[in-house]
Amino acid sequence: MLPTEHRLRRREDFATAVRRGRRAGRPLLVVHLRSGATDPHAPGESAPLTRAGFVVSKAVGGAVVRNKVKRRLRHLMRDRVALLSPGSLVVVRALPGAGDADQAQLARDLDAALQRLLGGGGAR
């Protein structure tokens, strides 16, 4: 599971990532990335942490399905947060097909979107 300190909580942080970040869409999800953004809420001189947030609407399914998708995405982001530069903000928005997808399909789409945003590849 993604540690609590790596999760986006504030509405302003979600808005910053979505409005000022880059976007990569895949069939099951859309990833917004704001690279190396400084956190105005971070205390002290420590390096800001990379943080991720998740948006799963009712179009994905009922409450049980939405929570399952969020848990899967948080688990997948746990291993990928180290790939991003410190202070980055990531918002993963699940599309309606994500409710029917398995873990491997979500992982493929997440990896492809992150690779595209990090400059590792073109559109696939």
CSV table of C-alpha atoms in Angstrom, one decimal:
chain,number,residue,atom,x,y,z
A,1,MET,CA,0.0,0.0,0.0
A,2,LEU,CA,1.1,3.5,-0.7
A,3,PRO,CA,2.3,5.2,2.5
A,4,THR,CA,0.2,8.0,3.8
A,5,GLU,CA,2.9,10.6,3.4
A,6,HIS,CA,3.0,9.9,-0.3
A,7,ARG,CA,-0.8,10.6,-0.8
A,8,LEU,CA,-2.3,13.8,-2.1
A,9,ARG,CA,-5.0,15.1,0.3
A,10,ARG,CA,-5.6,18.8,-0.5
A,11,ARG,CA,-7.9,19.9,-3.3
A,12,GLU,CA,-5.3,22.6,-4.3
A,13,ASP,CA,-2.7,19.9,-4.9
A,14,PHE,CA,-5.0,17.9,-7.1
A,15,ALA,CA,-5.9,21.0,-9.0
A,16,THR,CA,-2.2,21.9,-9.5
A,17,ALA,CA,-1.3,18.5,-10.9
A,18,VAL,CA,-4.3,18.5,-13.2
A,19,ARG,CA,-4.1,22.1,-14.5
A,20,ARG,CA,-0.4,22.7,-14.6
A,21,GLY,CA,0.9,19.2,-15.2
A,22,ARG,CA,1.3,17.0,-18.2
A,23,ARG,CA,-1.2,14.4,-19.1
A,24,ALA,CA,-1.1,10.9,-20.7
A,25,GLY,CA,-4.2,9.0,-21.4
A,26,ARG,CA,-4.6,5.2,-21.8
A,27,PRO,CA,-7.7,3.1,-22.3
A,28,LEU,CA,-8.3,2.5,-18.5
A,29,LEU,CA,-6.9,5.6,-16.9
A,30,VAL,CA,-5.4,9.1,-17.4
A,31,VAL,CA,-2.3,10.2,-15.5
A,32,HIS,CA,-1.5,13.8,-14.7
A,33,LEU,CA,2.1,14.6,-13.6
A,34,ARG,CA,3.4,17.8,-12.2
A,35,SER,CA,7.2,17.2,-12.0
A,36,GLY,CA,9.3,18.5,-9.2
A,37,ALA,CA,6.7,20.9,-7.8
A,38,THR,CA,7.6,22.3,-4.5
A,39,ASP,CA,5.2,21.7,-1.6
A,40,PRO,CA,4.4,25.0,0.2
A,41,HIS,CA,3.0,23.0,3.1
A,42,ALA,CA,6.2,21.0,3.7
A,43,PRO,CA,7.8,22.0,7.0
A,44,GLY,CA,11.5,22.5,7.3
A,45,GLU,CA,14.3,22.0,4.8
A,46,SER,CA,13.6,18.4,3.9
A,47,ALA,CA,13.3,17.4,0.3
A,48,PRO,CA,9.6,17.3,-0.7
A,49,LEU,CA,8.1,13.9,-1.2
A,50,THR,CA,6.5,12.6,-4.4
A,51,ARG,CA,2.8,12.4,-3.8
A,52,ALA,CA,0.0,10.6,-5.7
A,53,GLY,CA,-3.8,11.0,-5.6
A,54,PHE,CA,-6.6,9.0,-7.2
A,55,VAL,CA,-9.9,10.0,-8.8
A,56,VAL,CA,-12.4,7.2,-9.3
A,57,SER,CA,-15.9,8.4,-10.3
A,58,LYS,CA,-19.2,6.7,-10.1
A,59,ALA,CA,-18.9,6.0,-13.8
A,60,VAL,CA,-16.4,3.3,-12.9
A,61,GLY,CA,-18.9,1.4,-10.8
A,62,GLY,CA,-20.5,1.1,-7.4
A,63,ALA,CA,-18.8,1.9,-4.1
A,64,VAL,CA,-17.3,-1.6,-3.8
A,65,VAL,CA,-15.8,-1.5,-7.3
A,66,ARG,CA,-14.5,2.1,-6.9
A,67,ASN,CA,-12.8,1.2,-3.7
A,68,LYS,CA,-11.3,-1.9,-5.2
A,69,VAL,CA,-9.9,0.1,-8.1
A,70,LYS,CA,-8.4,2.7,-5.7
A,71,ARG,CA,-6.8,0.0,-3.6
A,72,ARG,CA,-5.2,-1.5,-6.7
A,73,LEU,CA,-4.0,1.8,-8.0
A,74,ARG,CA,-2.5,2.7,-4.6
A,75,HIS,CA,-0.7,-0.6,-4.5
A,76,LEU,CA,0.7,-0.1,-8.1
A,77,MET,CA,1.9,3.4,-7.3
A,78,ARG,CA,3.8,2.2,-4.2
A,79,ASP,CA,6.5,0.7,-6.4
A,80,ARG,CA,6.5,3.4,-9.0
A,81,VAL,CA,6.8,6.5,-6.8
A,82,ALA,CA,10.6,6.1,-6.7
A,83,LEU,CA,10.7,6.6,-10.5
A,84,LEU,CA,9.5,10.2,-10.1
A,85,SER,CA,11.5,13.2,-9.2
A,86,PRO,CA,11.1,14.5,-5.6
A,87,GLY,CA,8.2,16.9,-5.1
A,88,SER,CA,6.3,15.5,-8.1
A,89,LEU,CA,2.5,15.5,-7.9
A,90,VAL,CA,0.7,12.6,-9.7
A,91,VAL,CA,-3.1,12.3,-10.2
A,92,VAL,CA,-4.4,9.0,-11.6
A,93,ARG,CA,-7.9,9.2,-12.9
A,94,ALA,CA,-9.7,5.9,-13.5
A,95,LEU,CA,-11.9,5.7,-16.6
A,96,PRO,CA,-15.1,3.6,-16.7
A,97,GLY,CA,-13.3,0.5,-18.1
A,98,ALA,CA,-11.1,0.3,-15.0
A,99,GLY,CA,-13.8,-1.3,-12.9
A,100,ASP,CA,-13.7,-4.4,-15.1
A,101,ALA,CA,-9.9,-4.6,-15.5
A,102,ASP,CA,-7.6,-6.8,-13.6
A,103,GLN,CA,-4.4,-5.8,-11.8
A,104,ALA,CA,-2.2,-6.6,-14.7
A,105,GLN,CA,-4.2,-4.5,-17.1
A,106,LEU,CA,-4.1,-1.5,-14.8
A,107,ALA,CA,-0.4,-2.0,-14.3
A,108,ARG,CA,0.2,-2.0,-18.0
A,109,ASP,CA,-1.7,1.2,-18.6
A,110,LEU,CA,-0.1,2.9,-15.6
A,111,ASP,CA,3.4,1.9,-16.7
A,112,ALA,CA,2.7,3.1,-20.3
A,113,ALA,CA,1.3,6.4,-19.1
A,114,LEU,CA,4.2,7.1,-16.7
A,115,GLN,CA,6.8,6.1,-19.3
A,116,ARG,CA,5.2,8.5,-21.8
A,117,LEU,CA,5.2,11.3,-19.2
A,118,LEU,CA,8.8,10.7,-18.2
A,119,GLY,CA,9.9,10.9,-21.8
A,120,GLY,CA,10.6,7.2,-22.2
A,121,GLY,CA,8.4,6.6,-25.2
A,122,GLY,CA,5.9,8.0,-27.6
A,123,ALA,CA,2.2,7.2,-28.0
A,124,ARG,CA,1.4,3.5,-28.1
